[in-house]
Every structure is written in structure tokens, then in C-alpha cells.
Short mmCIF file of C-alpha atoms in Angstrom, two decimals:
data_model
loop_
_atom_site.label_atom_id
_atom_site.label_comp_id
_atom_site.label_asym_id
_atom_site.label_seq_id
_atom_site.Cartn_x
_atom_site.Cartn_y
_atom_site.Cartn_z
CA UNK W 1 -22.18 30.07 2.93
CA UNK W 2 -25.52 31.30 4.58
CA UNK W 3 -28.12 31.35 2.16
CA UNK W 4 -28.84 34.96 2.65
CA UNK W 5 -25.42 35.95 1.53
CA UNK W 6 -25.84 33.99 -1.61
CA UNK W 7 -29.47 35.17 -2.35
CA UNK W 8 -28.17 38.95 -1.84
CA UNK W 9 -25.25 38.47 -4.20
CA UNK W 10 -27.51 36.56 -6.84
CA UNK W 11 -30.13 39.23 -6.71
CA UNK W 12 -27.75 41.95 -6.88
CA UNK W 13 -26.20 40.39 -10.02
CA UNK W 14 -29.64 39.98 -11.60
CA UNK W 15 -30.50 43.64 -10.96
CA UNK W 16 -26.96 44.55 -12.57
CA UNK W 17 -27.64 42.28 -15.47
CA UNK W 18 -31.14 43.85 -15.96
CA UNK W 19 -29.85 47.49 -15.91
CA UNK W 20 -27.15 46.35 -18.39
CA UNK W 21 -29.81 44.88 -20.63
CA UNK W 22 -31.76 48.17 -20.46
CA UNK W 23 -28.60 50.16 -21.61
CA UNK W 24 -27.88 47.99 -24.56
CA UNK W 25 -28.98 50.73 -27.07
CA UNK W 26 -26.48 53.01 -25.82
CA UNK W 27 -23.42 50.76 -25.75
CA UNK W 28 -22.21 48.34 -28.39
CA UNK W 29 -19.65 46.64 -25.97
CA UNK W 30 -22.09 45.05 -23.66
CA UNK W 31 -21.64 41.40 -23.49
CA UNK W 32 -22.64 38.44 -21.10
CA UNK W 33 -20.36 35.57 -20.78
CA UNK W 34 -21.56 32.34 -18.74
CA UNK W 35 -18.88 29.84 -17.80
CA UNK W 36 -19.41 26.54 -16.15
CA UNK W 37 -16.24 24.34 -15.15
CA UNK W 38 -14.20 22.76 -12.55
CA UNK W 39 -10.66 22.56 -11.19
CA UNK W 40 -8.22 21.77 -8.64
CA UNK W 41 -7.68 23.61 -5.04
CA UNK W 42 -4.01 23.68 -4.28
CA UNK W 43 -3.30 25.02 -0.65
CA UNK W 44 -0.55 27.09 0.24
CA UNK W 45 -1.16 27.33 3.86
CA UNK W 46 -3.33 24.42 5.30
CA UNK W 47 -6.53 24.72 7.32
CA UNK W 48 -5.37 21.84 9.43
CA UNK W 49 -2.59 22.41 11.65
CA UNK W 50 -2.47 19.35 13.93
CA UNK W 51 -4.81 20.36 16.76
CA UNK W 52 -8.25 19.58 17.79
CA UNK W 53 -9.89 21.84 15.09
CA UNK W 54 -8.46 19.23 12.56
CA UNK W 55 -10.95 16.61 13.79
CA UNK W 56 -13.76 18.61 13.17
CA UNK W 57 -13.19 20.68 10.24
CA UNK W 58 -15.29 19.29 7.39
CA UNK W 59 -12.75 20.11 4.76
CA UNK W 60 -9.64 18.58 3.27
CA UNK W 61 -6.97 20.88 2.66
CA UNK W 62 -6.74 20.27 -1.13
CA UNK W 63 -9.31 18.74 -3.49
CA UNK W 64 -11.49 19.20 -6.53
CA UNK W 65 -14.06 22.03 -6.85
CA UNK W 66 -16.90 22.60 -9.30
CA UNK W 67 -18.05 26.05 -10.48
CA UNK W 68 -21.46 25.92 -11.71
CA UNK W 69 -21.97 29.80 -11.75
CA UNK W 70 -19.59 32.08 -13.39
CA UNK W 71 -21.23 35.07 -15.24
CA UNK W 72 -19.29 38.34 -16.43
CA UNK W 73 -20.89 41.48 -17.89
CA UNK W 74 -18.93 44.03 -19.67
CA UNK W 75 -19.77 47.88 -20.06
CA UNK W 76 -16.82 48.69 -22.30
CA UNK W 77 -14.49 46.98 -24.73
CA UNK W 78 -12.06 46.29 -21.69
CA UNK W 79 -14.05 46.52 -18.30
CA UNK W 80 -16.52 44.34 -16.72
CA UNK W 81 -17.66 42.75 -13.57
CA UNK W 82 -18.27 39.15 -12.77
CA UNK W 83 -19.46 36.76 -10.05
CA UNK W 84 -18.18 33.35 -9.13
CA UNK W 85 -19.65 30.55 -7.17
CA UNK W 86 -17.40 27.65 -6.28
CA UNK W 87 -18.09 24.48 -4.27
CA UNK W 88 -15.50 22.00 -3.22
CA UNK W 89 -16.25 18.38 -2.59
CA UNK W 90 -15.31 16.46 0.37
CA UNK W 91 -12.55 14.02 0.08
CA UNK W 92 -14.17 10.50 0.60
CA UNK W 93 -11.35 9.46 2.98
CA UNK W 94 -12.19 12.44 5.41
CA UNK W 95 -14.28 10.77 8.04
CA UNK W 96 -14.44 12.99 10.62
CA UNK W 97 -16.66 11.09 12.86
CA UNK W 98 -13.85 8.15 12.98
CA UNK W 99 -11.15 10.69 13.78
CA UNK W 100 -12.85 12.33 16.35
CA UNK W 101 -13.82 9.05 17.96
CA UNK W 102 -9.98 8.14 17.74
CA UNK W 103 -9.53 11.40 19.67
CA UNK W 104 -11.85 10.88 22.23
CA UNK W 105 -10.58 7.24 22.70
CA UNK W 106 -6.98 8.41 23.06
CA UNK W 107 -8.00 11.16 25.69
CA UNK W 108 -10.65 9.48 27.72
CA UNK W 109 -10.18 5.77 27.22
CA UNK W 110 -8.07 5.23 30.19
CA UNK W 111 -10.60 6.60 32.73
CA UNK W 112 -14.01 6.48 31.15
CA UNK W 113 -16.32 4.01 29.24
CA UNK W 114 -17.41 5.71 26.07
CA UNK W 115 -21.18 4.65 26.01
CA UNK W 116 -22.72 6.69 23.10
CA UNK W 117 -21.34 8.99 20.36
CA UNK W 118 -23.35 11.34 18.22
CA UNK W 119 -23.55 10.94 14.60
CA UNK W 120 -21.41 13.07 12.42
CA UNK W 121 -23.41 16.42 11.47
CA UNK W 122 -21.26 17.15 8.35
CA UNK W 123 -22.70 18.10 5.00
CA UNK W 124 -21.76 16.89 1.49
CA UNK W 125 -19.95 20.12 0.46
CA UNK W 126 -17.23 21.89 2.36
CA UNK W 127 -15.81 25.09 1.40
CA UNK W 128 -18.18 27.27 -0.67
CA UNK W 129 -17.01 30.77 -2.22
CA UNK W 130 -19.02 33.33 -3.57
CA UNK W 131 -16.84 36.01 -5.06
CA UNK W 132 -17.81 39.40 -6.89
CA UNK W 133 -15.30 41.27 -8.84
CA UNK W 134 -13.96 43.61 -11.39
CA UNK W 135 -12.36 42.29 -14.62
CA UNK W 136 -10.27 43.69 -17.36
CA UNK W 137 -9.97 41.81 -20.66
CA UNK W 138 -7.69 42.08 -23.77
CA UNK W 139 -8.99 40.65 -27.12
CA UNK W 140 -6.93 39.16 -29.62
CA UNK W 141 -8.32 37.46 -32.64
CA UNK W 142 -9.91 34.46 -30.93
CA UNK W 143 -7.89 34.75 -27.71
CA UNK W 144 -9.29 36.72 -24.71
CA UNK W 145 -7.02 37.40 -21.77
CA UNK W 146 -9.05 38.33 -18.48
CA UNK W 147 -7.54 39.71 -15.30
CA UNK W 148 -9.66 40.01 -12.10
CA UNK W 149 -9.96 41.23 -8.61
CA UNK W 150 -12.46 39.71 -6.16
CA UNK W 151 -13.99 40.23 -3.01
CA UNK W 152 -16.40 37.73 -1.45
CA UNK W 153 -17.09 35.06 1.19
CA UNK W 154 -15.51 31.59 1.80
CA UNK W 155 -17.55 29.43 3.99
CA UNK W 156 -16.86 25.90 5.39
CA UNK W 157 -18.41 23.68 8.06
CA UNK W 158 -17.34 22.50 11.42
CA UNK W 159 -18.81 19.14 12.67
CA UNK W 160 -20.17 18.89 16.20
CA UNK W 161 -19.73 15.86 18.39
CA UNK W 162 -20.97 14.65 21.77
CA UNK W 163 -20.46 11.48 23.76
CA UNK W 164 -21.62 10.02 27.01
CA UNK W 165 -18.94 8.82 29.34
CA UNK W 166 -19.19 6.64 32.45
CA UNK W 167 -16.06 6.87 35.00
CA UNK W 168 -14.55 3.52 35.51
CA UNK W 169 -15.08 2.12 39.06
CA UNK W 170 -17.73 5.02 39.70
CA UNK W 171 -21.46 5.89 39.44
CA UNK W 172 -20.39 9.21 37.67
CA UNK W 173 -21.48 9.63 34.24
CA UNK W 174 -20.31 12.60 32.21
CA UNK W 175 -21.21 14.34 28.79
CA UNK W 176 -18.62 15.83 26.55
CA UNK W 177 -19.41 18.20 23.73
CA UNK W 178 -17.40 19.75 21.06
CA UNK W 179 -19.08 22.73 19.38
CA UNK W 180 -17.94 25.37 17.07
CA UNK W 181 -18.48 29.13 17.94
CA UNK W 182 -20.45 29.45 14.68
CA UNK W 183 -21.46 27.22 11.95
CA UNK W 184 -20.88 27.57 9.13
CA UNK W 185 -17.85 29.57 9.44
CA UNK W 186 -17.85 32.59 7.08
CA UNK W 187 -14.62 34.40 6.18
CA UNK W 188 -14.32 37.44 4.16
CA UNK W 189 -12.11 36.51 0.90
CA UNK W 190 -10.16 38.63 -1.47
CA UNK W 191 -8.83 36.87 -4.60
CA UNK W 192 -7.08 37.80 -7.85
CA UNK W 193 -7.07 35.73 -10.92
CA UNK W 194 -6.43 35.54 -14.48
CA UNK W 195 -8.06 33.36 -17.20
CA UNK W 196 -7.29 32.80 -21.02
CA UNK W 197 -10.01 31.85 -23.31
CA UNK W 198 -10.15 30.54 -26.99
CA UNK W 199 -13.14 31.06 -29.17
CA UNK W 200 -13.49 27.61 -30.97
CA UNK W 201 -16.98 27.90 -32.28
CA UNK W 202 -19.01 31.04 -32.95
CA UNK W 203 -19.92 31.87 -29.14
CA UNK W 204 -18.31 29.13 -27.62
CA UNK W 205 -15.01 29.25 -25.70
CA UNK W 206 -12.81 27.00 -23.87
CA UNK W 207 -11.32 28.81 -20.86
CA UNK W 208 -8.37 28.26 -18.29
CA UNK W 209 -8.48 29.81 -15.00
CA UNK W 210 -5.93 30.57 -12.35
CA UNK W 211 -6.81 32.20 -9.03
CA UNK W 212 -5.15 32.98 -5.78
CA UNK W 213 -7.39 33.47 -2.78
CA UNK W 214 -6.91 34.52 0.73
CA UNK W 215 -9.30 34.33 3.85
CA UNK W 216 -8.85 34.65 7.41
CA UNK W 217 -10.70 32.25 9.53
CA UNK W 218 -11.61 33.27 13.17
CA UNK W 219 -13.40 30.89 15.27
CA UNK W 220 -13.12 28.75 18.47
CA UNK W 221 -14.21 25.23 19.24
CA UNK W 222 -15.45 24.65 22.85
CA UNK W 223 -14.84 21.35 24.47
CA UNK W 224 -16.88 20.82 27.52
CA UNK W 225 -16.86 18.09 30.00
CA UNK W 226 -19.91 18.06 32.37
CA UNK W 227 -20.18 15.79 35.34
CA UNK W 228 -24.01 14.97 35.18
CA UNK W 229 -24.37 14.38 38.78
CA UNK W 230 -22.56 17.70 40.35
CA UNK W 231 -23.26 19.59 37.01
CA UNK W 232 -19.73 20.90 37.24
CA UNK W 233 -18.51 21.73 33.79
CA UNK W 234 -14.82 21.75 32.70
CA UNK W 235 -14.43 23.85 29.61
CA UNK W 236 -11.55 24.09 27.13
CA UNK W 237 -11.75 26.68 24.20
CA UNK W 238 -9.50 26.08 21.28
CA UNK W 239 -9.08 29.26 19.29
CA UNK W 240 -8.48 29.06 15.49
CA UNK W 241 -7.05 32.28 13.81
CA UNK W 242 -5.25 31.61 10.80
CA UNK W 243 -4.74 33.17 7.33
CA UNK W 244 -5.43 30.73 4.43
CA UNK W 245 -3.82 31.13 1.31
CA UNK W 246 -4.61 28.89 -1.78
CA UNK W 247 -4.31 28.78 -5.51
CA UNK W 248 -6.77 27.05 -7.88
CA UNK W 249 -6.52 25.94 -11.39
CA UNK W 250 -9.67 25.19 -13.50
CA UNK W 251 -11.08 24.52 -16.92
CA UNK W 252 -14.24 25.51 -18.29
CA UNK W 253 -16.42 26.29 -21.10
CA UNK W 254 -18.01 29.74 -21.84
CA UNK W 255 -20.91 30.89 -23.97
CA UNK W 256 -20.93 34.58 -24.83
CA UNK W 257 -24.13 36.76 -25.47
CA UNK W 258 -23.58 39.88 -27.66
CA UNK W 259 -25.91 42.67 -27.23
CA UNK W 260 -26.50 45.52 -29.35
CA UNK W 261 -23.72 44.75 -31.83
CA UNK F 1 -68.97 9.74 -19.17
CA UNK F 2 -70.84 11.24 -16.17
CA UNK F 3 -73.15 7.91 -16.04
CA UNK F 4 -69.81 5.88 -15.83
CA UNK F 5 -68.53 7.87 -12.92
CA UNK F 6 -71.61 7.49 -11.05
CA UNK F 7 -71.88 3.88 -11.60
CA UNK F 8 -68.34 3.53 -10.32
CA UNK F 9 -68.97 5.68 -7.31
CA UNK F 10 -72.18 3.47 -6.55
CA UNK F 11 -70.04 0.36 -6.74
CA UNK F 12 -67.29 1.74 -4.32
CA UNK F 13 -69.85 3.18 -1.98
CA UNK F 14 -70.29 -0.16 0.08
CA UNK F 15 -66.55 -0.45 0.51
CA UNK F 16 -66.39 3.00 1.83
CA UNK F 17 -69.13 2.47 4.33
CA UNK F 18 -67.68 -0.79 5.42
CA UNK F 19 -64.30 0.58 6.12
CA UNK F 20 -65.96 3.58 8.22
CA UNK F 21 -68.23 1.26 10.12
CA UNK F 22 -66.42 -2.05 10.75
CA UNK F 23 -64.17 -1.05 13.65
CA UNK F 24 -65.92 -0.88 16.78
CA UNK F 25 -63.22 -0.46 19.38
CA UNK F 26 -64.09 0.07 22.91
CA UNK F 27 -63.50 3.39 24.55
CA UNK F 28 -59.99 3.73 26.21
CA UNK F 29 -61.78 4.23 29.56
CA UNK F 30 -63.41 0.89 29.41
CA UNK F 31 -59.85 -0.83 28.94
CA UNK F 32 -58.65 -0.20 32.34
CA UNK F 33 -57.41 -2.31 35.19
CA UNK F 34 -55.88 -1.83 38.57
CA UNK F 35 -52.89 -3.18 40.14
CA UNK F 36 -51.42 -3.31 43.66
CA UNK F 37 -47.96 -3.72 45.26
CA UNK F 38 -47.21 -7.06 46.68
CA UNK F 39 -43.64 -7.03 47.65
CA UNK F 40 -40.14 -6.02 46.86
CA UNK F 41 -36.67 -7.63 46.25
CA UNK F 42 -33.15 -5.97 46.70
CA UNK F 43 -30.00 -6.85 44.83
CA UNK F 44 -26.51 -5.42 45.13
CA UNK F 45 -25.21 -4.03 42.05
CA UNK F 46 -21.71 -3.42 40.95
CA UNK F 47 -21.52 -0.53 38.65
CA UNK F 48 -17.64 -0.36 38.43
CA UNK F 49 -17.91 -1.68 34.80
CA UNK F 50 -19.63 -0.30 31.59
CA UNK F 51 -23.01 -1.21 32.90
CA UNK F 52 -24.44 -1.98 36.28
CA UNK F 53 -24.69 -5.87 37.12
CA UNK F 54 -25.89 -7.69 40.15
CA UNK F 55 -23.07 -8.29 42.20
CA UNK F 56 -21.31 -11.82 42.05
CA UNK F 57 -19.30 -11.18 45.06
CA UNK F 58 -19.88 -9.47 48.48
CA UNK F 59 -17.04 -6.93 47.74
CA UNK F 60 -17.89 -3.82 45.50
CA UNK F 61 -15.94 -0.43 44.89
CA UNK F 62 -17.78 1.85 47.30
CA UNK F 63 -17.77 4.52 44.45
CA UNK F 64 -19.67 2.17 42.18
CA UNK F 65 -22.31 0.66 44.52
CA UNK F 66 -25.80 0.42 43.51
CA UNK F 67 -28.96 -1.48 44.33
CA UNK F 68 -31.74 -2.88 42.08
CA UNK F 69 -35.26 -2.90 43.60
CA UNK F 70 -37.76 -5.38 42.05
CA UNK F 71 -41.20 -4.48 42.74
CA UNK F 72 -43.87 -7.12 42.53
CA UNK F 73 -47.00 -5.74 41.20
CA UNK F 74 -50.27 -7.70 40.66
CA UNK F 75 -53.23 -7.16 38.69
CA UNK F 76 -56.38 -6.83 41.01
CA UNK F 77 -59.14 -6.43 38.55
CA UNK F 78 -59.60 -6.20 34.67
CA UNK F 79 -62.06 -5.35 32.14
CA UNK F 80 -62.17 -8.08 29.78
CA UNK F 81 -63.75 -6.52 26.85
CA UNK F 82 -60.67 -5.82 25.16
CA UNK F 83 -59.87 -4.60 21.62
CA UNK F 84 -60.01 -7.98 19.69
CA UNK F 85 -63.47 -7.38 18.47
CA UNK F 86 -64.28 -8.78 14.80
CA UNK F 87 -65.38 -6.31 12.26
CA UNK F 88 -69.04 -6.12 11.73
CA UNK F 89 -69.39 -5.80 7.81
CA UNK F 90 -72.65 -4.53 6.42
CA UNK F 91 -72.20 -5.34 2.93
CA UNK F 92 -69.74 -8.39 2.75
CA UNK F 93 -68.58 -11.34 5.02
CA UNK F 94 -66.63 -10.27 8.10
CA UNK F 95 -63.88 -12.40 6.91
CA UNK F 96 -63.12 -9.78 4.24
CA UNK F 97 -63.71 -6.74 6.26
CA UNK F 98 -61.05 -4.43 7.19
CA UNK F 99 -59.41 -5.51 10.61
CA UNK F 100 -59.52 -3.33 13.42
CA UNK F 101 -56.29 -1.83 15.29
CA UNK F 102 -57.53 -0.31 18.23
CA UNK F 103 -54.15 0.65 19.73
CA UNK F 104 -54.05 0.57 23.49
CA UNK F 105 -54.29 -2.62 25.10
CA UNK F 106 -55.19 -2.11 28.76
CA UNK F 107 -54.35 0.83 31.06
CA UNK F 108 -53.16 -0.08 34.43
CA UNK F 109 -53.53 2.14 37.57
CA UNK F 110 -52.34 1.47 41.04
CA UNK F 111 -55.41 1.11 43.64
CA UNK F 112 -53.01 2.18 46.47
CA UNK F 113 -50.66 5.16 46.75
CA UNK F 114 -47.00 5.23 47.84
CA UNK F 115 -46.98 7.17 50.94
CA UNK F 116 -43.35 7.33 51.70
CA UNK F 117 -40.28 5.32 50.43
CA UNK F 118 -36.97 5.37 52.32
CA UNK F 119 -33.58 3.58 52.40
CA UNK F 120 -32.11 2.79 55.83
CA UNK F 121 -28.39 1.70 56.56
CA UNK F 122 -28.34 -1.17 58.93
CA UNK F 123 -24.66 -0.42 59.93
CA UNK F 124 -22.72 2.76 60.66
CA UNK F 125 -22.29 4.30 57.29
CA UNK F 126 -20.12 7.45 58.13
CA UNK F 127 -19.52 9.69 60.95
CA UNK F 128 -23.02 11.33 60.64
CA UNK F 129 -25.13 8.26 59.91
CA UNK F 130 -25.22 5.33 62.33
CA UNK F 131 -27.11 2.00 62.00
CA UNK F 132 -30.75 2.64 61.57
CA UNK F 133 -30.40 6.11 59.90
CA UNK F 134 -32.29 7.38 56.91
CA UNK F 135 -29.74 7.74 53.85
CA UNK F 136 -32.30 8.03 51.01
CA UNK F 137 -30.89 11.22 49.71
CA UNK F 138 -27.32 9.42 49.30
CA UNK F 139 -28.90 7.27 46.49
CA UNK F 140 -30.15 8.71 43.14
CA UNK F 141 -31.49 7.25 39.91
CA UNK F 142 -29.71 7.88 36.76
CA UNK F 143 -32.01 8.19 33.61
CA UNK F 144 -29.31 8.28 31.06
CA UNK F 145 -29.31 12.18 31.08
CA UNK F 146 -30.06 13.34 34.60
CA UNK F 147 -29.82 12.05 38.15
CA UNK F 148 -33.07 12.14 40.01
CA UNK F 149 -33.78 11.77 43.67
CA UNK F 150 -35.25 8.39 45.04
CA UNK F 151 -38.47 9.61 46.21
CA UNK F 152 -39.39 11.40 42.96
CA UNK F 153 -38.43 8.24 41.02
CA UNK F 154 -40.45 6.00 43.31
CA UNK F 155 -43.65 7.62 42.70
CA UNK F 156 -43.04 8.44 38.95
CA UNK F 157 -41.75 5.01 37.90
CA UNK F 158 -44.20 2.93 40.20
CA UNK F 159 -47.41 4.78 39.81
CA UNK F 160 -47.28 5.63 36.26
CA UNK F 161 -50.51 4.44 34.64
CA UNK F 162 -49.83 3.63 31.07
CA UNK F 163 -48.76 -0.07 30.57
CA UNK F 164 -48.93 -2.36 27.70
CA UNK F 165 -50.41 -5.57 28.60
CA UNK F 166 -47.35 -7.42 27.47
CA UNK F 167 -44.89 -5.19 29.39
CA UNK F 168 -45.64 -7.19 32.50
CA UNK F 169 -46.31 -5.35 35.79
CA UNK F 170 -43.13 -6.06 37.50
CA UNK F 171 -40.77 -3.37 37.70
CA UNK F 172 -37.08 -2.84 38.36
CA UNK F 173 -35.36 0.29 39.30
CA UNK F 174 -31.78 0.88 39.93
CA UNK F 175 -30.50 3.30 42.54
CA UNK F 176 -26.80 4.39 42.53
CA UNK F 177 -24.92 5.34 45.77
CA UNK F 178 -23.69 8.79 45.09
CA UNK F 179 -22.30 9.76 48.43
CA UNK F 180 -20.02 6.73 49.45
CA UNK F 181 -18.38 6.14 52.82
CA UNK F 182 -15.14 7.61 53.51
CA UNK F 183 -13.48 4.19 54.32
CA UNK F 184 -13.99 0.53 53.62
CA UNK F 185 -17.03 -0.60 55.55
CA UNK F 186 -19.43 -3.48 55.61
CA UNK F 187 -22.75 -2.33 54.65
CA UNK F 188 -26.50 -3.57 54.24
CA UNK F 189 -29.46 -1.57 53.33
CA UNK F 190 -33.12 -1.70 53.92
CA UNK F 191 -35.55 -0.32 51.72
CA UNK F 192 -39.04 0.39 53.27
CA UNK F 193 -42.24 1.54 51.44
CA UNK F 194 -45.37 2.57 53.10
CA UNK F 195 -48.55 2.32 51.09
CA UNK F 196 -51.92 4.22 51.67
CA UNK F 197 -53.58 0.88 52.71
CA UNK F 198 -51.43 0.62 55.76
CA UNK F 199 -49.17 -2.09 54.59
CA UNK F 200 -45.40 -1.66 54.68
CA UNK F 201 -43.09 -3.50 52.10
CA UNK F 202 -39.62 -4.24 53.30
CA UNK F 203 -36.59 -5.71 52.08
CA UNK F 204 -32.86 -6.17 53.12
CA UNK F 205 -29.81 -6.16 50.85
CA UNK F 206 -27.19 -8.86 51.45
CA UNK F 207 -24.35 -7.59 53.43
CA UNK F 208 -21.76 -6.34 51.19
CA UNK F 209 -18.21 -4.73 51.61
CA UNK F 210 -17.89 -1.34 50.14
CA UNK F 211 -14.10 -1.10 49.55
#
């Protein structure tokens, strides 16, 4: 996720919270909830489809996420808005540089020597989600049920790769590059979710979350093969348009701030 | 407290002065020497593998032929006042003074210029180039990223001035044949370098079959 998006959402959120704080004298229902937690992503459709893009997408289909930021504010007994920031962790076995190396070996080894390869550019985190939404809650004794609808961004990284090749039995050297049309890939996301929380001590609650999310990725990976002598470039563009559906299950702890009650 | 600080500053003053004055490096202009070109040697290169190697046989794939030019350069004069001067300590013994690290050793410059460099085929190379013709444009130097023409590389590689003393003055340059003959042929090439002092350096490769 580009930092500017994140900053914009956070600033908006701070502004809304500040406005809510000023109106506390008028309402006895205003309430903040802060939540931290984590969980697991379960893909319904997978990002990886068995093509070249698989070698460069820095994201495993499933995996764990952590959610350091979730804050809700309610302007009535039932209605409120909230913001979520989710970050997924790369799976340790996802070594893209090895896989792209294998891809290059299998496609070029017969006719070329592979002289140098670039380092992997991947980041430590992969998919990031920033969601902003409307929520409806129902309180019953110590239990609270929350239903939510979100919009926001999902973002993930595509690795870059380049290698220097030399043709066998020839003085011709080549350079191949794999680059994504954009980096990171940002995709508009919609999501719905429900959470159930139980207040176990004063303002502290445990909370279970379920969320379904959808985003449509639309990017391309360009594979260029340049003859360094003639400067002729052979380019292949691999288009990637795919709707990604996923669900996530998570657990967390909430802290409630009551204002004006 | 102020007096204590003053005493500490006074005690540290000689060390500061020492460290500022002990290095007496000569100017880089004084660390110069000259070299000239004394001769060249040629080797046939086989670049059919991962890296170019001096050909072990007299038969090389014609698309992978190259030649290595070894240029013998000799130093003709030198300012011996090099950087290894001891430090002059004002307040202590020189043995304890800070050592100097003056960076550059000696900068070498050529006393003669390369006026012209060319590669000549000694056999009929193709339909448009017979024995004795200049085929310099058929060879290129590969830097790792780009191919450069022979004439540019000769001047740039051989006349560049900044050499560390321990690098040695002899220079090797590999040129790759980028336009190969259309059919198998036996070839031999001559490199001619004309210098500004009137001398001409020449060498001929061993005959090789470009198959």
C-alpha cells in the first residue's frame, strides 16, 4: 500500500475521531473501540495461476496476518464506522528468487549461459489491506455482535528480476528483464465481515472476526530479452486480470472507551 | 568545574596539534610518472563457452572468435618522492604519531599518443574484404553492458591515466569478432598501432580456422 493512501486514511480517521470527541456532550452513545489481533487468510480464488506471474508475486495464497490497527467509533447505539489495517506475512518457503531462477534455467539454459542474476527485491510483508467501513452492532449483556461493510485497498508486491545471458558458441550477450507494470500493485477492495465480542473485564473484550474480501488485480509483467549488440528487444507481456476472493478468520482483544456516559 | 575542563583541554591540545600536522603528503601532482608503449602480443580467443579463453586448438566457431591484445607498457620516468613519509611529531616521538595514508600512489600518463589502431585480415575474409583489408569495424569490445568500437576502446583503455602502482602497466584487451565470415575459412589477423613518436607496433595472430 502506498504510504500516501495509508496516511490519507489515518488522517481522515483522526479527524473524524476528533470531531466525535467534540460532540461528546451531545451524545451518550459515542464510544471508541480499539482492537489488535491476528488470524488466517483462506483463499477462495488464488493469486497464483500457474503462469509467469506466479514466479514474481510476493505473496503466498494463504497465510497468517496480523492486524495492529482496528478502531471503531459509534455515533449511536447501533451505528458506527471503523478502520482496519491488515498485514500479511510472507511464507518462509516462498523463495521467489529461486523459483524465477528455475524458470530462467528451464527456458534459457539450452541456448544460453546465465552469467549474473539480480538479487530479489521483495519486501518482508506482502498483502496489505486498509479498509474503511460502516458497522452495525447489537449489544446483549456482555456480548456484542458487529456486522460491517468495507471499502479500501489491497496492495501486494511484484518482484523484479534481471539476468545477463551469453549465447552458446557465440559472441552475443543478452539481458533479460522481468518488470511489473506497477509496483506495488494496489487494488480496490470491498469486504463484508461480522465479529462477535465478549466483555470479560470492565472495558476489555475478546473478539472473533470473520471477513470476506474481494479485489480485482489488473497488472502486467513485461519480459524483455535484449540483444546487447544489435539492441534488438524481444518483448512478451503477460497480462494478469483476476478477481481474488478470500475469507479471513481472526481473534483479537478490544478495549472500549466510553465517552459522555 | 571550569578549571578541570580547562586542564583537560590543555592536556588534549598537543594530541590535536599532532594529528593535524603529522601528515606531510606530497601533492598528487608530484606523484606522477610516464609510460610508453613497447610492443604488443596477440592471442586467439575461443568465446564459445561461458567465458573467453585463449584457444587451445587452431579451430574456433566463427561466431565465437575473439582476439586478446596484450600491450607491453613500460615506465620511462618516475618521481620517487612517494607517500611513505614518516610523520613529524611536534610533541611526542614519531613512533607514536598518527600514520599517514596519502591515498594515491603514482599516476601514470603516456608520453606518446596512439594515433591510429587497426585490425587487418591477412586472408580473404568475405566477398567484400580480401587479404590486406581493414576489418577493424568487425571487432568490438564488450564491457559487460555495451559493445564498444575498437578505435574508442584503444584510446580509452590504453591512455587512461590513473593507475595504482601495484596494478602493473601491461594491459590486456579482448576484442570479439561480431561480423563473422559466411563460410568456414582460415584466418589470420594483424593489429597495427601507430604512435605519435613515429613508431608502429604490429603483431599477427596464429592462423586459425573459423568453422
